[in-house]
Amino acid sequence: MDLRLILAIISGKLIQKFLRFIGHGGTSLPGKIARKIEPELLEKITKKFKKGSVFVTGTNGKTTTSRMIKSIFERNGDIVINNISGANLVSGLTTAILDGCSISGKAKGDLLLLEVDEATMPVACKEVKPDAVVVTNIFRDQLDRYTEIDKTLRLIEKGLNKLSPDCKIILNADDPRVASLGRDRNNTVYFGVNDVSVTEGEREDLDVQICDNCGAEYIYIRYVYSHLGEYRCPRCGRSRPEPDVSLSKLIDRDLNGSHLIVKCFNEYYDVYVPLVGVYNIYNALAAITVARAFDIKPEVIKEGLAQNKSSFGRGEIIDVDGKKVMFFLVKNPAGYNQVINTISSLKGDKYILMALNDKYADGTDVSWIWDVDFEEIARMEDLKGIITTGIRAQELTLRLKYAGIVDEITTINDMGDAIREAIAKVPEGGVLFVLPTYTCMLELRGILEKSGYVKPFWEG
């Protein structure tokens, strides 16, 4: 009997229960306390899941991809333990483990599925030794933490170097930096978009333009969005690897989701993804790749994706008195631009609430908002109004004014007043698009929770 492990688990579970009783998520502190008592907690418990463990890392799409994977495995009859809140630092991972084990340390599920922060990858890979790792993409994000994407890449690579040779590494072929992580590695599988109609044309806001092998500028045959696309180096010949799992054809898409034809190795799947946006197509491709790596049948994969629900705050739609409030978490230029493009492509009047904080979880450096293509919003003919809120609302308002949006903006510093005013402006049957950074999302969603419109995120 491992008394130290049992004490750590009991302590963490009690703290988590108390925090949730008083209305907090309890996503990080229980893990911190448990690790103080037993630093090897992760290593001891994670090896007890009979189907092993899966990591999902990268800048954008971690939580949604994890949610899709979870939905597929649950459709397969498996019990999945994961950090549903998106708390992805080592303390958050440990808290998820506390949720998924008994007091004695016995795993309550079949599969451990963890969304992992890029900077946490070296520690997490060392302690857990996952059976599969997904890398979604790499964009500039939280400049105060990562400085630039080269550092992010090195952190992920350091984690991958700690994996066992049998670990399946699942990479985005359309992201040059991510694809480079698979060079000279065994068990690498790629996913990407092959449908040439899915493109936003040439972009000037690329995060990646230089070949990591020889330093020459990449030539893009086509862009999907930002620096994701089909590319090759004119000097050394390095190019996009052919995806093993790819979008063959985008049949249709609307506010509710996308109908896809996916080529999975030598098979074709007719798939419906009930989430809006091209970025969610990438998330679905990653989830399909993981499922096939665990030999889940195609029909189960399709059914699992079709019944998938949005992660809290990520394309989540909340019904409020006959109106729809749609949350899109935003945290960097590439992700923000995709959300703007998605909103722009939808029919109907556009009512928008933008919220910007500069707390640690948001990134204390908010200069990235000047790289967001807010000018696209200025070109929306059906824009009816924008409300800005949050700690840095004034700076967000200033950025929007430089984008040419003046008369449509109202700034309300108090978030409770802001969301109530924003909802009031939307006619019955209309949609309010909420674009918050992380801590703003928690606060705004919390306001709707207290009003009874949505359950707390830890209740699924």
Short mmCIF file of C-alpha atoms in Angstrom, two decimals:
data_model
loop_
_atom_site.label_atom_id
_atom_site.label_comp_id
_atom_site.label_asym_id
_atom_site.label_seq_id
_atom_site.Cartn_x
_atom_site.Cartn_y
_atom_site.Cartn_z
CA MET A 1 0.00 0.00 0.00
CA ASP A 2 1.41 3.36 -1.09
CA LEU A 3 0.45 5.61 1.85
CA ARG A 4 2.04 8.75 0.37
CA LEU A 5 0.06 8.31 -2.86
CA ILE A 6 -3.19 7.70 -0.97
CA LEU A 7 -2.64 10.80 1.20
CA ALA A 8 -1.97 12.92 -1.90
CA ILE A 9 -5.13 11.67 -3.62
CA ILE A 10 -7.35 12.19 -0.56
CA SER A 11 -5.97 15.71 0.00
CA GLY A 12 -6.48 16.69 -3.62
CA LYS A 13 -10.00 15.28 -3.79
CA LEU A 14 -11.07 17.06 -0.58
CA ILE A 15 -9.73 20.41 -1.78
CA GLN A 16 -11.43 19.95 -5.16
CA LYS A 17 -14.75 19.06 -3.51
CA PHE A 18 -14.59 22.15 -1.30
CA LEU A 19 -13.70 24.49 -4.18
CA ARG A 20 -16.58 23.21 -6.29
CA PHE A 21 -18.94 23.49 -3.32
CA ILE A 22 -18.18 27.21 -3.08
CA GLY A 23 -18.62 27.68 -6.84
CA HIS A 24 -15.05 27.46 -8.15
CA GLY A 25 -13.85 25.03 -10.80
CA GLY A 26 -11.06 23.56 -8.71
CA THR A 27 -9.03 22.78 -11.83
CA SER A 28 -5.48 23.56 -10.65
CA LEU A 29 -5.06 23.93 -6.88
CA PRO A 30 -5.99 20.31 -6.00
CA GLY A 31 -3.31 19.10 -8.40
CA LYS A 32 -0.71 21.47 -6.95
CA ILE A 33 -1.34 20.24 -3.40
CA ALA A 34 -1.36 16.58 -4.43
CA ARG A 35 1.97 16.98 -6.25
CA LYS A 36 3.53 18.58 -3.18
CA ILE A 37 2.67 15.46 -1.22
CA GLU A 38 3.53 12.92 -3.97
CA PRO A 39 5.64 14.35 -6.84
CA GLU A 40 5.39 11.02 -8.72
CA LEU A 41 1.59 10.93 -8.69
CA LEU A 42 1.21 11.30 -12.46
CA GLU A 43 3.74 8.59 -13.21
CA LYS A 44 2.22 6.14 -10.74
CA ILE A 45 -1.43 6.46 -11.78
CA THR A 46 -1.33 7.05 -15.56
CA LYS A 47 0.21 3.64 -16.31
CA LYS A 48 -2.94 2.00 -14.88
CA PHE A 49 -5.24 2.96 -17.79
CA LYS A 50 -5.71 -0.20 -19.84
CA LYS A 51 -5.96 1.57 -23.22
CA GLY A 52 -3.12 3.92 -22.35
CA SER A 53 -3.01 7.68 -22.76
CA VAL A 54 -3.22 10.35 -25.46
CA PHE A 55 -1.79 13.88 -25.38
CA VAL A 56 -3.10 16.77 -27.47
CA THR A 57 -0.86 19.83 -27.71
CA GLY A 58 -0.33 22.85 -29.97
CA THR A 59 -1.40 26.49 -30.00
CA ASN A 60 -5.02 26.29 -31.17
CA GLY A 61 -7.63 23.53 -31.07
CA LYS A 62 -6.41 21.45 -28.11
CA THR A 63 -9.64 21.48 -26.13
CA THR A 64 -11.95 20.94 -29.11
CA THR A 65 -9.80 18.15 -30.56
CA SER A 66 -9.74 16.46 -27.16
CA ARG A 67 -13.51 16.74 -26.95
CA MET A 68 -13.88 15.09 -30.37
CA ILE A 69 -11.54 12.26 -29.41
CA LYS A 70 -13.47 11.74 -26.19
CA SER A 71 -16.77 11.59 -28.06
CA ILE A 72 -15.46 8.93 -30.46
CA PHE A 73 -14.00 6.72 -27.72
CA GLU A 74 -17.15 7.01 -25.61
CA ARG A 75 -19.19 5.94 -28.64
CA ASN A 76 -16.86 2.96 -28.78
CA GLY A 77 -17.92 2.07 -25.24
CA ASP A 78 -14.78 3.30 -23.50
CA ILE A 79 -14.63 5.38 -20.33
CA VAL A 80 -12.44 8.41 -20.97
CA ILE A 81 -10.79 10.49 -18.26
CA ASN A 82 -9.69 13.94 -19.41
CA ASN A 83 -9.10 17.53 -18.32
CA ILE A 84 -12.45 18.73 -19.66
CA SER A 85 -11.95 22.28 -18.33
CA GLY A 86 -8.92 22.89 -20.54
CA ALA A 87 -6.63 23.39 -17.51
CA ASN A 88 -3.51 22.09 -19.25
CA LEU A 89 -0.53 22.96 -17.07
CA VAL A 90 0.94 20.17 -14.96
CA SER A 91 -1.28 21.06 -11.98
CA GLY A 92 -4.37 20.87 -14.20
CA LEU A 93 -3.28 17.49 -15.58
CA THR A 94 -2.83 16.20 -12.04
CA THR A 95 -6.28 17.46 -11.03
CA ALA A 96 -7.78 15.56 -13.98
CA ILE A 97 -6.02 12.41 -12.76
CA LEU A 98 -7.53 12.94 -9.28
CA ASP A 99 -10.96 13.01 -10.91
CA GLY A 100 -10.18 9.79 -12.73
CA CYS A 101 -8.87 7.58 -9.96
CA SER A 102 -10.06 6.00 -6.72
CA ILE A 103 -8.60 6.85 -3.32
CA SER A 104 -6.25 3.88 -3.69
CA GLY A 105 -5.01 5.15 -7.07
CA LYS A 106 -6.95 2.73 -9.29
CA ALA A 107 -7.90 4.19 -12.69
CA LYS A 108 -11.66 4.69 -13.15
CA GLY A 109 -11.45 4.77 -16.95
CA ASP A 110 -10.07 2.95 -19.96
CA LEU A 111 -8.29 5.85 -21.69
CA LEU A 112 -6.52 8.90 -20.28
CA LEU A 113 -6.88 11.87 -22.62
CA LEU A 114 -4.98 15.03 -21.73
CA GLU A 115 -4.81 18.43 -23.38
CA VAL A 116 -1.25 19.58 -22.64
CA ASP A 117 0.14 23.11 -22.71
CA GLU A 118 3.12 23.40 -25.02
CA ALA A 119 5.45 24.52 -22.22
CA THR A 120 4.32 21.57 -20.09
CA MET A 121 5.17 18.98 -22.74
CA PRO A 122 8.71 18.16 -21.50
CA VAL A 123 7.53 17.42 -17.94
CA ALA A 124 4.28 15.72 -18.99
CA CYS A 125 5.98 13.43 -21.52
CA LYS A 126 8.62 12.46 -19.01
CA GLU A 127 6.11 11.56 -16.30
CA VAL A 128 3.25 10.03 -18.29
CA LYS A 129 4.83 8.38 -21.38
CA PRO A 130 1.71 8.63 -23.60
CA ASP A 131 0.82 6.11 -26.32
CA ALA A 132 -0.09 8.83 -28.85
CA VAL A 133 0.59 12.56 -29.15
CA VAL A 134 -1.25 15.01 -31.40
CA VAL A 135 0.31 18.36 -32.38
CA THR A 136 -2.43 20.56 -33.85
CA ASN A 137 -0.51 23.67 -35.02
CA ILE A 138 1.95 26.33 -33.88
CA PHE A 139 1.09 30.03 -33.96
CA ARG A 140 2.34 33.09 -32.12
CA ASP A 141 0.61 33.00 -28.75
CA GLN A 142 1.12 34.57 -25.31
CA LEU A 143 4.28 36.47 -26.22
CA ASP A 144 5.10 37.03 -22.54
CA ARG A 145 5.44 33.23 -22.08
CA TYR A 146 6.71 31.88 -25.39
CA THR A 147 8.27 35.00 -27.01
CA GLU A 148 8.13 33.46 -30.52
CA ILE A 149 7.09 30.24 -32.22
CA ASP A 150 10.65 28.87 -32.39
CA LYS A 151 10.58 28.56 -28.60
CA THR A 152 7.19 26.85 -28.71
CA LEU A 153 8.52 24.39 -31.29
CA ARG A 154 11.56 23.59 -29.14
CA LEU A 155 9.40 22.93 -26.07
CA ILE A 156 7.18 20.49 -27.96
CA GLU A 157 10.21 18.81 -29.56
CA LYS A 158 11.85 18.42 -26.16
CA GLY A 159 8.74 16.59 -24.99
CA LEU A 160 8.61 14.34 -28.06
CA ASN A 161 12.23 13.38 -27.50
CA LYS A 162 11.24 11.85 -24.15
CA LEU A 163 8.65 9.49 -25.67
CA SER A 164 9.05 5.76 -26.14
CA PRO A 165 9.79 4.60 -29.73
CA ASP A 166 6.33 2.97 -29.88
CA CYS A 167 4.43 6.22 -29.29
CA LYS A 168 2.33 7.30 -32.29
CA ILE A 169 3.08 10.93 -33.23
CA ILE A 170 0.21 12.61 -35.09
CA LEU A 171 1.11 15.85 -36.86
CA ASN A 172 -0.53 18.57 -38.97
CA ALA A 173 1.05 18.23 -42.42
CA ASP A 174 -0.18 21.70 -43.44
CA ASP A 175 1.86 23.48 -40.75
CA PRO A 176 5.54 23.53 -41.83
CA ARG A 177 6.90 23.72 -38.30
CA VAL A 178 4.67 20.98 -36.95
CA ALA A 179 5.44 18.74 -39.95
CA SER A 180 9.15 19.24 -39.30
CA LEU A 181 8.75 17.49 -35.93
CA GLY A 182 8.20 14.22 -37.78
CA ARG A 183 11.49 14.22 -39.67
CA ASP A 184 13.58 11.16 -38.81
CA ARG A 185 10.95 9.80 -36.41
CA ASN A 186 9.21 6.45 -36.57
CA ASN A 187 5.46 6.03 -36.05
CA THR A 188 4.60 9.45 -37.48
CA VAL A 189 1.16 10.00 -39.04
CA TYR A 190 0.05 13.20 -40.81
CA PHE A 191 -3.32 14.86 -41.33
CA GLY A 192 -4.22 17.82 -43.55
CA VAL A 193 -6.62 19.48 -45.99
CA ASN A 194 -6.39 18.29 -49.61
CA ASP A 195 -9.56 19.99 -50.91
CA VAL A 196 -8.14 22.87 -52.97
CA SER A 197 -11.44 24.78 -52.72
CA VAL A 198 -10.82 25.32 -49.00
CA THR A 199 -8.59 28.38 -49.14
CA GLU A 200 -8.55 32.03 -48.15
CA GLY A 201 -6.05 33.04 -50.83
CA GLU A 202 -2.64 34.59 -50.30
CA ARG A 203 -1.99 36.01 -46.84
CA GLU A 204 0.41 38.69 -45.68
CA ASP A 205 0.18 37.85 -41.96
CA LEU A 206 2.12 34.58 -42.01
CA ASP A 207 3.69 33.30 -38.80
CA VAL A 208 5.94 30.97 -40.79
CA GLN A 209 7.56 31.75 -44.12
CA ILE A 210 11.10 30.40 -43.77
CA CYS A 211 12.22 26.82 -44.29
CA ASP A 212 13.49 25.47 -40.96
CA ASN A 213 16.00 23.27 -42.80
CA CYS A 214 17.90 25.72 -45.01
CA GLY A 215 16.48 29.19 -44.27
CA ALA A 216 14.98 29.83 -47.71
CA GLU A 217 11.51 31.32 -48.05
CA TYR A 218 8.78 28.77 -48.58
CA ILE A 219 6.78 28.84 -51.80
CA TYR A 220 3.08 28.22 -51.14
CA ILE A 221 1.07 26.38 -53.75
CA ARG A 222 -2.06 27.29 -51.78
CA TYR A 223 -3.08 28.59 -48.37
CA VAL A 224 -5.83 27.12 -46.21
CA TYR A 225 -5.51 29.81 -43.56
CA SER A 226 -2.63 31.80 -42.12
CA HIS A 227 0.53 29.74 -42.75
CA LEU A 228 -1.33 26.42 -43.05
CA GLY A 229 -1.41 25.05 -46.56
CA GLU A 230 0.61 23.32 -49.26
CA TYR A 231 4.22 24.50 -49.47
CA ARG A 232 7.69 23.63 -50.67
CA CYS A 233 11.19 24.99 -50.30
CA PRO A 234 12.79 26.08 -53.61
CA ARG A 235 16.31 25.54 -52.26
CA CYS A 236 16.42 22.24 -50.37
CA GLY A 237 13.21 20.71 -51.69
CA ARG A 238 11.58 20.18 -48.30
CA SER A 239 7.81 20.09 -48.80
CA ARG A 240 4.51 19.30 -47.18
CA PRO A 241 4.29 15.56 -46.44
CA GLU A 242 1.32 13.78 -48.00
CA PRO A 243 -1.35 13.41 -45.30
CA ASP A 244 -2.43 9.92 -44.27
CA VAL A 245 -5.79 11.37 -43.19
CA SER A 246 -7.11 14.28 -45.24
CA LEU A 247 -10.13 16.37 -46.13
CA SER A 248 -10.96 15.17 -49.63
CA LYS A 249 -14.07 17.31 -50.12
CA LEU A 250 -15.96 19.93 -48.13
CA ILE A 251 -19.56 19.23 -49.11
CA ASP A 252 -21.35 21.95 -47.13
CA ARG A 253 -21.13 24.10 -43.99
CA ASP A 254 -23.33 26.45 -41.98
CA LEU A 255 -23.80 27.77 -38.42
CA ASN A 256 -24.34 24.23 -37.14
CA GLY A 257 -21.36 22.45 -38.70
CA SER A 258 -19.64 20.94 -41.74
CA HIS A 259 -20.32 17.94 -44.00
CA LEU A 260 -17.04 16.35 -45.10
CA ILE A 261 -15.60 13.56 -47.20
CA VAL A 262 -12.47 12.38 -45.43
CA LYS A 263 -9.83 10.09 -46.89
CA CYS A 264 -8.45 7.94 -44.09
CA PHE A 265 -5.50 5.98 -45.44
CA ASN A 266 -7.19 4.01 -48.26
CA GLU A 267 -10.80 4.49 -47.14
CA TYR A 268 -13.28 7.35 -47.57
CA TYR A 269 -15.57 8.47 -44.74
CA ASP A 270 -18.71 10.57 -45.10
CA VAL A 271 -18.51 12.66 -41.92
CA TYR A 272 -20.60 15.39 -40.28
CA VAL A 273 -18.86 17.66 -37.76
CA PRO A 274 -21.39 19.67 -35.69
CA LEU A 275 -19.03 22.61 -35.22
CA VAL A 276 -18.50 25.66 -37.40
CA GLY A 277 -15.18 26.82 -38.91
CA VAL A 278 -12.31 25.48 -41.03
CA TYR A 279 -10.16 25.16 -37.91
CA ASN A 280 -12.66 22.61 -36.58
CA ILE A 281 -12.17 20.57 -39.75
CA TYR A 282 -8.50 20.26 -38.77
CA ASN A 283 -9.55 19.28 -35.25
CA ALA A 284 -11.82 16.57 -36.67
CA LEU A 285 -9.04 15.21 -38.90
CA ALA A 286 -6.74 14.95 -35.88
CA ALA A 287 -9.43 13.15 -33.88
CA ILE A 288 -10.07 10.68 -36.72
CA THR A 289 -6.34 9.97 -36.95
CA VAL A 290 -6.15 9.19 -33.23
CA ALA A 291 -9.19 6.92 -33.42
CA ARG A 292 -7.71 4.92 -36.30
CA ALA A 293 -4.43 4.62 -34.40
CA PHE A 294 -6.44 2.77 -31.72
CA ASP A 295 -8.25 0.64 -34.37
CA ILE A 296 -11.69 2.13 -33.81
CA LYS A 297 -14.11 1.22 -36.61
CA PRO A 298 -15.10 3.84 -39.20
CA GLU A 299 -18.81 3.73 -38.31
CA VAL A 300 -18.02 4.40 -34.67
CA ILE A 301 -15.77 7.31 -35.65
CA LYS A 302 -18.52 8.89 -37.76
CA GLU A 303 -21.15 8.43 -35.07
CA GLY A 304 -18.83 9.76 -32.38
CA LEU A 305 -18.04 12.92 -34.33
CA ALA A 306 -21.71 13.50 -35.20
CA GLN A 307 -22.73 13.42 -31.54
CA ASN A 308 -19.82 15.57 -30.37
CA LYS A 309 -20.73 18.71 -28.47
CA SER A 310 -18.75 21.93 -28.46
CA SER A 311 -16.26 22.48 -25.65
CA PHE A 312 -17.21 25.18 -23.21
CA GLY A 313 -16.46 28.56 -24.74
CA ARG A 314 -15.26 27.11 -28.05
CA GLY A 315 -18.11 27.49 -30.52
CA GLU A 316 -20.52 26.83 -27.67
CA ILE A 317 -24.09 28.03 -28.23
CA ILE A 318 -26.16 28.99 -25.17
CA ASP A 319 -29.89 29.72 -25.46
CA VAL A 320 -30.88 32.89 -23.60
CA ASP A 321 -34.55 33.90 -23.71
CA GLY A 322 -35.10 33.02 -27.35
CA LYS A 323 -31.69 34.31 -28.44
CA LYS A 324 -28.45 32.44 -29.13
CA VAL A 325 -25.21 33.46 -27.41
CA MET A 326 -22.25 31.91 -29.25
CA PHE A 327 -18.84 31.88 -27.56
CA PHE A 328 -15.58 31.81 -29.51
CA LEU A 329 -12.45 31.78 -27.32
CA VAL A 330 -9.77 34.04 -28.87
CA LYS A 331 -6.16 34.26 -27.78
CA ASN A 332 -3.91 35.00 -30.76
CA PRO A 333 -4.07 36.64 -34.21
CA ALA A 334 -4.46 33.45 -36.25
CA GLY A 335 -7.30 32.12 -34.14
CA TYR A 336 -9.02 35.51 -33.95
CA ASN A 337 -8.84 35.89 -37.73
CA GLN A 338 -10.44 32.50 -38.24
CA VAL A 339 -13.27 33.40 -35.88
CA ILE A 340 -13.83 36.67 -37.75
CA ASN A 341 -13.83 34.81 -41.09
CA THR A 342 -16.31 32.29 -39.72
CA ILE A 343 -18.68 35.00 -38.43
CA SER A 344 -18.36 36.89 -41.70
CA SER A 345 -19.34 33.78 -43.69
CA LEU A 346 -22.57 33.29 -41.73
CA LYS A 347 -25.85 34.79 -42.80
CA GLY A 348 -27.76 37.27 -40.63
CA ASP A 349 -27.16 40.42 -38.61
CA LYS A 350 -23.94 40.56 -36.62
CA TYR A 351 -24.06 41.57 -32.94
CA ILE A 352 -20.64 41.16 -31.33
CA LEU A 353 -19.28 41.33 -27.76
CA MET A 354 -15.47 41.45 -27.49
CA ALA A 355 -13.70 41.00 -24.15
CA LEU A 356 -9.98 41.44 -23.47
CA ASN A 357 -8.08 40.80 -20.24
CA ASP A 358 -4.34 40.73 -19.60
CA LYS A 359 -4.14 38.23 -16.74
CA TYR A 360 -1.54 35.46 -16.81
CA ALA A 361 -3.90 32.92 -18.39
CA ASP A 362 -4.73 35.40 -21.16
CA GLY A 363 -1.18 36.55 -21.76
CA THR A 364 -0.04 39.78 -20.12
CA ASP A 365 1.18 41.23 -23.43
CA VAL A 366 -1.90 42.19 -25.49
CA SER A 367 0.01 43.84 -28.34
CA TRP A 368 -1.07 40.89 -30.50
CA ILE A 369 -4.47 42.51 -31.06
CA TRP A 370 -2.79 44.89 -33.53
CA ASP A 371 -2.07 41.90 -35.78
CA VAL A 372 -5.73 40.82 -35.87
CA ASP A 373 -7.59 41.57 -39.11
CA PHE A 374 -10.34 43.68 -37.53
CA GLU A 375 -10.62 45.45 -40.86
CA GLU A 376 -12.60 42.41 -42.01
CA ILE A 377 -15.25 43.31 -39.43
CA ALA A 378 -15.35 46.85 -40.77
CA ARG A 379 -16.27 45.38 -44.16
CA MET A 380 -19.28 43.46 -42.78
CA GLU A 381 -22.41 45.04 -44.28
CA ASP A 382 -24.66 43.37 -41.71
CA LEU A 383 -22.70 44.55 -38.65
CA LYS A 384 -25.21 45.96 -36.14
CA GLY A 385 -23.00 46.78 -33.21
CA ILE A 386 -19.95 45.91 -31.09
CA ILE A 387 -19.57 46.12 -27.33
CA THR A 388 -16.08 45.94 -25.84
CA THR A 389 -15.37 44.98 -22.24
CA GLY A 390 -12.66 43.64 -19.94
CA ILE A 391 -9.56 45.02 -18.24
CA ARG A 392 -8.11 46.16 -21.58
CA ALA A 393 -11.40 47.19 -23.21
CA GLN A 394 -10.13 50.70 -23.97
CA GLU A 395 -7.17 49.36 -25.94
CA LEU A 396 -9.45 47.00 -27.84
CA THR A 397 -11.75 49.91 -28.68
CA LEU A 398 -8.79 51.94 -29.91
CA ARG A 399 -7.67 49.08 -32.16
CA LEU A 400 -11.16 48.79 -33.64
CA LYS A 401 -11.26 52.52 -34.34
CA TYR A 402 -7.97 52.22 -36.24
CA ALA A 403 -9.67 49.47 -38.25
CA GLY A 404 -12.32 51.97 -39.30
CA ILE A 405 -15.03 50.88 -36.86
CA VAL A 406 -16.23 53.98 -34.97
CA ASP A 407 -19.99 54.50 -34.72
CA GLU A 408 -20.81 50.85 -34.01
CA ILE A 409 -18.68 50.57 -30.82
CA THR A 410 -19.82 50.85 -27.20
CA THR A 411 -17.33 50.31 -24.35
CA ILE A 412 -18.69 48.91 -21.05
CA ASN A 413 -15.99 48.10 -18.52
CA ASP A 414 -18.10 45.93 -16.21
CA MET A 415 -18.50 42.50 -17.83
CA GLY A 416 -21.84 41.75 -16.24
CA ASP A 417 -23.31 45.00 -17.54
CA ALA A 418 -21.66 44.40 -20.91
CA ILE A 419 -23.14 40.96 -21.58
CA ARG A 420 -26.58 41.99 -20.37
CA GLU A 421 -26.56 45.05 -22.64
CA ALA A 422 -25.24 43.00 -25.56
CA ILE A 423 -27.97 40.38 -25.19
CA ALA A 424 -30.63 43.08 -24.86
CA LYS A 425 -29.64 44.55 -28.24
CA VAL A 426 -30.14 41.24 -30.07
CA PRO A 427 -33.67 40.64 -31.41
CA GLU A 428 -35.49 37.41 -30.59
CA GLY A 429 -34.13 34.60 -32.74
CA GLY A 430 -30.86 36.48 -33.33
CA VAL A 431 -27.28 35.58 -32.43
CA LEU A 432 -24.79 37.36 -30.18
CA PHE A 433 -21.20 36.44 -31.02
CA VAL A 434 -18.98 36.63 -27.92
CA LEU A 435 -15.21 36.83 -28.54
CA PRO A 436 -13.41 36.67 -25.17
CA THR A 437 -9.90 35.87 -24.03
CA TYR A 438 -9.64 33.02 -21.52
CA THR A 439 -10.36 34.69 -18.18
CA CYS A 440 -13.05 36.86 -19.80
CA MET A 441 -14.69 33.69 -21.08
CA LEU A 442 -14.76 32.21 -17.59
CA GLU A 443 -16.29 35.37 -16.12
CA LEU A 444 -18.87 35.92 -18.87
CA ARG A 445 -19.90 32.29 -18.93
CA GLY A 446 -20.04 32.35 -15.13
CA ILE A 447 -22.58 35.18 -15.30
CA LEU A 448 -24.80 33.03 -17.54
CA GLU A 449 -24.30 30.07 -15.18
CA LYS A 450 -25.56 32.09 -12.21
CA SER A 451 -28.61 33.09 -14.24
CA GLY A 452 -29.36 29.42 -14.91
CA TYR A 453 -28.78 29.46 -18.67
CA VAL A 454 -25.90 26.96 -18.70
CA LYS A 455 -24.31 24.36 -16.42
CA PRO A 456 -20.85 24.81 -14.86
CA PHE A 457 -18.16 23.44 -17.20
CA TRP A 458 -17.10 20.70 -14.78
CA GLU A 459 -20.57 19.15 -15.13
CA GLY A 460 -19.80 18.52 -18.82
#
